[in-house]
XYZ file of C-alpha atoms in Angstrom:
506
model
C -84.724 -42.308 39.114
C -85.802 -38.567 39.533
C -83.035 -36.396 37.786
C -82.037 -33.940 41.128
C -81.737 -30.756 38.284
C -85.671 -31.665 37.487
C -86.589 -31.234 41.414
C -84.516 -27.987 41.744
C -87.028 -26.946 38.817
C -89.891 -27.935 39.942
C -89.663 -26.035 43.387
C -89.003 -22.618 41.249
C -91.633 -23.263 39.001
C -94.177 -23.903 41.763
C -93.423 -20.248 43.254
C -95.189 -19.139 40.044
C -98.379 -19.043 38.761
C -98.977 -22.732 37.698
C -102.219 -24.566 36.907
C -103.317 -25.756 39.930
C -103.448 -29.401 38.446
C -99.941 -28.994 37.299
C -99.169 -27.525 41.511
C -100.869 -30.697 42.689
C -98.687 -32.905 40.853
C -95.851 -30.915 42.291
C -96.350 -31.166 46.160
C -93.979 -34.426 46.222
C -91.421 -32.325 44.814
C -91.854 -28.924 46.377
C -91.494 -30.923 49.996
C -88.499 -33.118 48.548
C -85.132 -32.301 50.517
C -81.530 -34.227 49.493
C -80.543 -36.638 52.155
C -77.628 -35.599 53.674
C -74.143 -37.119 51.711
C -71.421 -36.393 53.969
C -67.985 -37.190 53.186
C -65.940 -39.392 55.159
C -62.904 -38.312 56.924
C -61.999 -41.955 58.426
C -59.411 -41.577 55.661
C -57.247 -38.143 56.291
C -54.224 -38.321 58.434
C -54.085 -35.130 60.779
C -51.686 -34.505 63.479
C -52.671 -32.775 66.934
C -49.606 -30.421 66.166
C -47.724 -28.534 63.150
C -44.201 -27.410 63.272
C -41.984 -25.171 60.742
C -41.043 -27.006 57.661
C -37.211 -25.907 57.448
C -34.553 -27.452 55.742
C -36.967 -30.167 54.621
C -37.313 -31.171 58.446
C -40.362 -30.159 60.945
C -38.766 -28.093 63.274
C -40.308 -26.479 66.505
C -40.415 -22.822 66.393
C -38.163 -20.676 68.310
C -40.823 -18.752 70.384
C -42.082 -22.373 71.530
C -45.525 -20.844 70.763
C -48.268 -22.471 68.949
C -52.118 -21.273 67.888
C -55.277 -23.518 67.178
C -56.655 -23.719 63.639
C -60.344 -24.065 63.814
C -62.913 -25.690 61.565
C -65.462 -22.346 60.784
C -68.286 -24.801 60.007
C -67.919 -26.552 63.598
C -66.180 -23.817 65.396
C -64.158 -26.866 66.609
C -60.266 -26.887 66.709
C -58.608 -28.990 64.598
C -54.986 -28.643 65.419
C -52.265 -26.699 67.054
C -50.420 -24.836 64.600
C -46.485 -23.311 65.074
C -46.212 -19.452 65.187
C -43.127 -18.629 63.650
C -41.075 -15.561 64.685
C -38.357 -13.822 62.730
C -35.725 -15.434 63.874
C -37.315 -18.893 62.250
C -37.925 -16.737 59.292
C -34.385 -16.268 59.462
C -33.126 -19.949 59.403
C -35.611 -20.502 56.900
C -34.272 -17.963 54.054
C -30.750 -19.009 55.347
C -31.800 -22.737 54.354
C -33.382 -21.740 51.092
C -30.236 -19.528 50.004
C -27.892 -22.568 50.938
C -30.217 -24.742 48.898
C -30.431 -22.385 46.204
C -26.290 -22.253 46.235
C -25.180 -25.420 46.729
C -27.889 -27.581 44.745
C -30.927 -26.244 42.884
C -29.491 -23.430 41.012
C -26.808 -25.580 39.906
C -29.325 -29.057 39.055
C -29.916 -29.771 35.120
C -33.287 -28.487 34.516
C -34.568 -31.576 33.305
C -33.843 -32.738 37.072
C -35.701 -29.992 38.379
C -38.560 -31.054 36.187
C -38.987 -34.367 37.389
C -39.333 -33.277 41.214
C -41.714 -30.751 40.304
C -43.910 -33.460 37.989
C -43.450 -35.845 40.941
C -45.141 -33.475 43.721
C -47.864 -33.423 40.643
C -48.437 -36.733 40.833
C -48.512 -36.920 44.459
C -50.869 -34.512 45.009
C -53.256 -36.545 42.444
C -52.854 -39.662 44.314
C -53.492 -37.795 48.046
C -56.397 -35.722 46.264
C -59.011 -36.591 48.384
C -57.576 -36.482 51.525
C -56.157 -32.709 50.496
C -59.781 -31.834 49.590
C -61.543 -33.054 52.677
C -58.587 -31.070 54.780
C -59.337 -28.413 52.604
C -62.754 -27.980 53.540
C -62.477 -28.871 56.768
C -60.257 -25.930 57.462
C -61.613 -23.060 55.094
C -65.459 -24.010 55.086
C -65.562 -24.026 51.446
C -67.950 -26.566 50.177
C -66.353 -30.034 49.620
C -67.355 -29.885 46.053
C -65.310 -27.223 45.344
C -62.566 -28.465 47.109
C -62.683 -32.015 45.077
C -63.808 -30.673 41.556
C -61.799 -27.246 41.380
C -58.990 -26.350 44.030
C -56.950 -30.006 44.241
C -57.233 -30.876 40.765
C -55.900 -26.974 39.600
C -53.228 -27.319 42.231
C -52.172 -30.657 40.549
C -52.178 -29.171 37.084
C -50.157 -26.031 38.159
C -47.021 -28.718 39.118
C -47.513 -30.888 35.960
C -47.825 -27.390 33.561
C -44.628 -25.640 35.258
C -42.584 -28.927 34.815
C -42.899 -28.875 31.565
C -41.726 -25.912 31.390
C -38.169 -26.189 33.465
C -36.219 -27.254 30.692
C -37.648 -24.841 27.794
C -37.110 -21.543 29.208
C -34.591 -20.448 26.576
C -37.390 -21.425 24.052
C -39.953 -19.655 26.096
C -37.694 -16.677 25.952
C -35.516 -16.528 22.917
C -32.425 -14.866 22.952
C -32.614 -13.058 26.428
C -30.540 -15.581 28.378
C -33.112 -16.389 31.305
C -31.337 -16.961 34.675
C -33.153 -17.792 38.495
C -33.439 -14.864 41.019
C -32.479 -16.889 44.414
C -34.902 -16.836 47.154
C -38.411 -15.959 46.552
C -40.633 -15.228 49.908
C -43.771 -15.731 49.175
C -47.149 -15.312 51.237
C -50.850 -16.217 50.417
C -54.195 -15.850 51.286
C -57.169 -18.116 53.322
C -59.210 -18.494 50.164
C -57.472 -20.837 48.187
C -54.855 -21.988 50.557
C -53.376 -25.236 48.303
C -54.179 -23.308 45.192
C -52.413 -20.402 45.774
C -49.104 -22.199 47.180
C -49.112 -24.079 44.255
C -49.747 -20.902 41.969
C -46.243 -19.440 43.689
C -44.346 -22.630 44.339
C -44.172 -24.461 40.977
C -43.223 -21.313 38.618
C -40.750 -20.526 41.462
C -38.818 -24.332 41.107
C -39.297 -23.989 37.512
C -36.899 -20.854 36.910
C -34.615 -22.627 39.460
C -35.360 -21.078 42.486
C -36.189 -21.635 46.319
C -39.289 -20.848 48.073
C -39.804 -19.490 51.518
C -43.758 -19.534 51.631
C -46.035 -18.415 54.409
C -49.825 -19.560 53.637
C -52.847 -17.418 55.973
C -52.857 -18.227 59.800
C -56.364 -19.726 59.369
C -55.555 -22.036 56.353
C -52.644 -23.345 57.008
C -53.105 -27.404 56.910
C -53.081 -28.070 52.990
C -49.759 -26.495 52.725
C -48.385 -28.350 55.680
C -49.582 -31.551 54.086
C -48.055 -30.278 50.667
C -45.183 -29.792 53.080
C -45.067 -33.838 53.694
C -45.659 -34.411 49.795
C -42.509 -32.693 49.227
C -40.731 -34.631 51.924
C -42.029 -37.608 49.863
C -41.055 -36.580 46.687
C -37.060 -36.245 47.929
C -36.850 -32.624 46.803
C -33.724 -31.974 48.305
C -33.205 -30.039 51.687
C -34.142 -25.972 52.076
C -35.635 -26.036 48.258
C -39.117 -25.364 50.024
C -39.477 -24.055 53.484
C -43.227 -23.629 54.980
C -43.408 -21.219 57.936
C -46.873 -20.498 59.608
C -47.714 -17.525 61.877
C -49.450 -14.016 61.951
C -48.564 -10.742 59.969
C -45.337 -10.547 61.934
C -44.013 -13.479 60.262
C -45.120 -12.371 56.661
C -43.244 -9.189 57.546
C -39.857 -10.501 58.338
C -40.062 -12.869 55.464
C -40.719 -9.583 53.545
C -37.971 -7.376 55.111
C -35.608 -10.565 55.058
C -32.503 -8.931 53.213
C -31.354 -12.291 51.101
C -34.930 -12.805 49.837
C -34.944 -11.640 46.148
C -38.162 -11.687 45.422
C -41.594 -11.178 46.951
C -44.978 -12.895 45.728
C -48.171 -11.744 47.600
C -51.791 -12.241 47.548
C -53.942 -10.624 49.786
C -55.231 -7.385 50.698
C -54.369 -4.220 49.086
C -53.792 -2.937 52.347
C -50.954 -5.140 53.106
C -50.093 -4.799 49.164
C -48.885 -0.973 49.433
C -47.418 -1.694 52.789
C -45.282 -4.413 51.139
C -44.654 -2.011 48.445
C -43.311 0.782 50.980
C -41.117 -1.626 52.616
C -39.103 -3.013 49.329
C -38.851 0.430 48.453
C -35.051 0.960 47.625
C -34.216 -2.265 47.390
C -33.656 -4.517 44.486
C -36.279 -7.099 45.236
C -38.548 -8.034 42.366
C -42.283 -8.051 43.247
C -45.583 -9.233 41.791
C -48.908 -8.267 44.113
C -52.208 -10.127 43.252
C -55.002 -7.784 45.576
C -57.924 -7.015 45.949
C -61.441 -6.774 43.394
C -64.775 -5.909 42.803
C -65.243 -7.771 39.837
C -68.240 -6.207 37.268
C -70.634 -9.345 35.178
C -72.174 -7.503 32.674
C -75.428 -9.041 31.155
C -76.416 -7.802 27.796
C -80.077 -7.925 26.445
C -79.075 -10.737 24.522
C -77.183 -12.860 26.196
C -78.443 -16.430 27.352
C -80.174 -15.486 30.486
C -80.476 -18.737 31.763
C -76.729 -19.299 31.273
C -75.970 -15.710 32.818
C -77.911 -16.511 35.917
C -75.813 -19.668 36.632
C -72.801 -17.632 35.629
C -73.788 -14.845 38.361
C -74.150 -18.102 40.907
C -71.268 -19.612 40.263
C -69.000 -16.023 39.960
C -70.676 -15.198 43.859
C -72.542 -17.639 45.592
C -70.859 -21.049 45.329
C -67.265 -19.878 46.545
C -69.104 -18.050 49.483
C -67.917 -14.644 47.690
C -64.388 -15.819 48.732
C -62.130 -15.051 45.636
C -60.960 -11.673 44.956
C -62.384 -11.961 41.404
C -65.603 -12.695 42.498
C -68.228 -10.844 40.793
C -69.721 -9.013 43.158
C -71.063 -6.367 41.061
C -74.178 -7.159 38.488
C -75.027 -5.162 35.394
C -77.976 -6.116 33.588
C -79.324 -4.316 30.987
C -82.625 -2.715 31.632
C -84.975 -4.523 29.085
C -84.042 -7.715 30.408
C -83.684 -6.549 34.425
C -86.736 -7.904 35.387
C -86.113 -11.220 34.285
C -82.770 -11.604 34.957
C -83.488 -10.165 38.656
C -86.557 -13.242 39.357
C -84.550 -15.889 38.184
C -81.648 -15.218 40.118
C -83.971 -14.946 43.360
C -85.698 -18.282 42.297
C -82.295 -19.763 41.617
C -80.932 -17.977 45.303
C -84.057 -20.196 47.018
C -82.703 -23.911 45.643
C -78.742 -22.784 46.594
C -78.345 -25.124 49.839
C -76.230 -23.240 52.612
C -74.755 -25.603 55.093
C -72.086 -28.201 56.518
C -69.487 -27.711 54.274
C -68.666 -31.881 54.010
C -72.487 -32.329 52.393
C -71.806 -33.112 48.963
C -75.646 -31.114 48.121
C -74.116 -28.472 49.961
C -73.608 -25.236 47.581
C -72.506 -22.566 49.673
C -70.249 -23.915 52.884
C -68.948 -21.736 56.095
C -67.334 -18.516 56.292
C -63.376 -18.895 56.717
C -63.767 -17.172 60.063
C -65.686 -15.374 63.110
C -63.796 -12.108 61.809
C -64.582 -12.234 58.059
C -68.243 -13.334 59.449
C -68.392 -10.040 61.132
C -67.195 -7.976 58.580
C -69.609 -9.427 56.174
C -72.623 -8.784 58.388
C -71.477 -5.160 58.745
C -71.433 -4.660 54.900
C -74.899 -6.049 55.126
C -75.956 -3.391 57.600
C -74.342 -0.784 55.361
C -76.224 -1.659 52.460
C -79.755 -1.255 54.417
C -78.577 1.724 56.436
C -77.630 3.321 52.709
C -80.592 2.613 51.345
C -80.399 -0.415 49.108
C -83.301 -2.947 48.863
C -82.212 -6.145 50.303
C -83.366 -9.822 49.322
C -81.913 -12.734 50.961
C -82.754 -16.306 50.117
C -85.058 -18.120 52.965
C -83.021 -21.148 53.640
C -82.412 -21.822 56.993
C -78.313 -21.577 58.169
C -76.886 -24.029 61.282
C -76.630 -22.454 64.294
C -73.132 -23.572 64.981
C -70.483 -22.181 62.882
C -69.806 -19.123 60.531
C -72.486 -19.024 57.845
C -74.270 -16.146 56.031
C -77.288 -16.581 53.473
C -76.679 -15.597 49.882
C -77.489 -12.370 49.310
C -78.854 -9.670 46.997
C -79.124 -5.755 47.155
C -81.427 -4.518 44.279
C -81.517 -0.544 43.312
C -77.897 0.244 44.303
C -75.952 3.049 42.776
C -72.187 3.986 42.386
C -71.814 5.511 45.316
C -72.989 3.028 47.673
C -70.032 1.734 50.042
C -71.384 -2.095 48.876
C -70.532 -1.462 44.737
C -67.232 0.138 45.779
C -65.480 -1.600 48.457
C -64.605 -5.464 48.333
C -66.470 -7.535 50.906
C -65.525 -11.205 50.419
C -68.464 -12.820 51.121
C -71.995 -13.723 49.260
C -73.394 -10.526 49.061
C -74.270 -9.299 45.093
C -74.966 -5.847 44.396
C -76.888 -5.056 41.604
C -77.398 -1.923 39.113
C -79.063 -1.599 35.931
C -77.819 -0.006 32.450
C -79.054 1.178 29.238
C -75.860 1.541 26.774
C -72.545 0.095 26.456
C -70.842 3.509 27.077
C -72.414 3.688 30.624
C -71.847 0.005 31.971
C -68.337 0.512 31.133
C -67.999 3.904 32.702
C -69.518 2.304 36.061
C -67.508 -0.878 35.605
C -64.372 0.930 35.215
C -65.517 3.452 38.174
C -63.961 1.938 41.212
C -60.235 1.482 42.446
C -59.859 -1.852 41.870
C -59.209 -3.486 38.104
C -58.702 -7.472 38.506
C -61.695 -9.308 36.522
C -65.008 -9.194 34.900
C -67.706 -10.983 32.783
C -69.618 -9.996 29.914
C -72.327 -11.983 28.763
C -74.229 -11.692 25.318
C -74.682 -13.409 21.642
C -72.422 -10.847 19.865
C -68.564 -11.816 19.754
C -67.950 -8.269 18.527
C -69.759 -6.689 21.311
C -67.032 -9.015 23.476
C -64.142 -8.157 22.009
C -65.431 -4.029 22.376
C -65.964 -4.697 25.783
C -62.313 -6.855 26.623
C -60.666 -3.461 25.051
C -62.359 -1.007 27.396
C -62.557 -2.753 30.489
C -60.147 -2.215 32.585
C -59.876 -5.691 33.884
C -56.632 -8.120 33.814
C -59.035 -10.974 33.116
C -62.408 -10.669 31.015
C -64.632 -13.737 31.160
C -67.343 -14.355 27.941
C -70.571 -15.987 28.481
C -68.661 -18.142 31.598
C -67.082 -17.093 34.691
C -64.272 -17.818 37.234
C -62.805 -20.314 34.964
C -59.110 -21.127 35.356
C -56.358 -22.786 33.857
C -52.716 -23.410 34.793
C -52.248 -21.977 30.632
C -53.594 -18.810 31.415
C -51.996 -15.803 33.103
C -54.054 -13.928 35.257
C -53.521 -10.791 37.509
C -55.285 -7.183 38.091
C -54.749 -3.572 37.067
C -54.752 -0.305 39.418
C -55.294 -1.292 43.044
C -55.691 -4.874 42.424
C -52.068 -5.015 41.730
C -49.689 -6.325 38.951
C -47.914 -9.112 37.645
C -48.971 -12.247 36.044
C -49.287 -15.741 37.476
C -50.078 -18.872 35.168
C -49.268 -19.353 32.233
C -45.655 -18.291 30.296
C -46.380 -14.769 31.921
C -46.041 -16.354 35.436
C -42.421 -17.189 34.472
C -41.502 -13.777 34.058
C -41.859 -12.664 37.630
C -38.907 -15.183 38.893
C -36.355 -14.668 36.144
C -34.038 -11.663 35.462
C -33.012 -11.174 31.640
């Protein structure tokens, strides 16, 4: 049996100067391609139309309006989704308020924990179905949905179920109390995981929830609503309303909402801050990012290259903490860039439902246009572009993985969040130089450091203005670890013990 990783390495090796005999022996491997391994959809259950989930039931929107949600890999319609207006939001918030006052806040914490735990178990039981729907609706590779998104979502519910009856131990001598109704708005890049990040700690601390998923990726949140029904969670404790920006605005501005949790763009985050100023609503914001991935000359180069690929390409650049700026020390820059180019040639771009696919589809036509516009901007600003020679499907929203070389701090592609598989590369000589470059940006969400020296890692974590700094790895998440940013990347933390605090008053 031939190891697949060896086959990919064979392709890489054959691109460089090898002996003719060696090249001839590898001719078979260079022409070899993976057979498609398409994930089945026979086991999933999707309705043709989804209503709003309010007070434990699916109800039709007051406006009677619906919109289509699209599979970005095929451009085909999946289902019709209810478009909630301000009246629908009002009904949902009042249902959450009633559930908080009469049921959830009065329930013993250990009983609340049982419901949260049950939701986690049901997510596990339906993991295969959820991962397929996540990929169909969002475009990400099935491997990512299956191995990262869905397991992490379940783990967040498990983790916070454990905290529900231990708040007095978490915050000794502080008498923690719940807030009331939490209004939550989440983005399209991690639909189910973002819902878990927000719902689980809110429930564990005794709050009720009104959540709005992104308009383009509502399906796994609506499947989560079905799971919540099945778990027996009291009516009104979690409400899920779908719609566009006006729906989210109605949640933010509702007078009975006590807490806003938002993950999304910096521009919308600023608007939310202005909207709730002068009120007593608590707020957490997890906004944009333009993360620096820093490789020193003593770094494990092969491991670092794989970390770069994992940080920006495997997720199509669709994470706010994507390592979209690469800083390489000059002495190893040529080696790193060449290995990165070689690695790009082995990446498979295509059908997200194929288990061989590394890079799936861009979430929407609008996002695809934005990414292509930034690629044009990079070229017009004088940066050197390198794209994988791979072919991409003619139908659907796809972009080749792209490197921009010889960029500077003044390039827009080095300063602005693109949210796509586009990497801007710069070099540096000294620690002081790279710290100044890495911090010279409006964002401060995450960063990565690759070096053999532990002391250098600790030095960098103290000086990088980023909420999360990964060392010799990238994009590793755990429900026990807090996540959040500085500057225009927002404030507050989600995950871990820190993730309880935004949902409590003391």
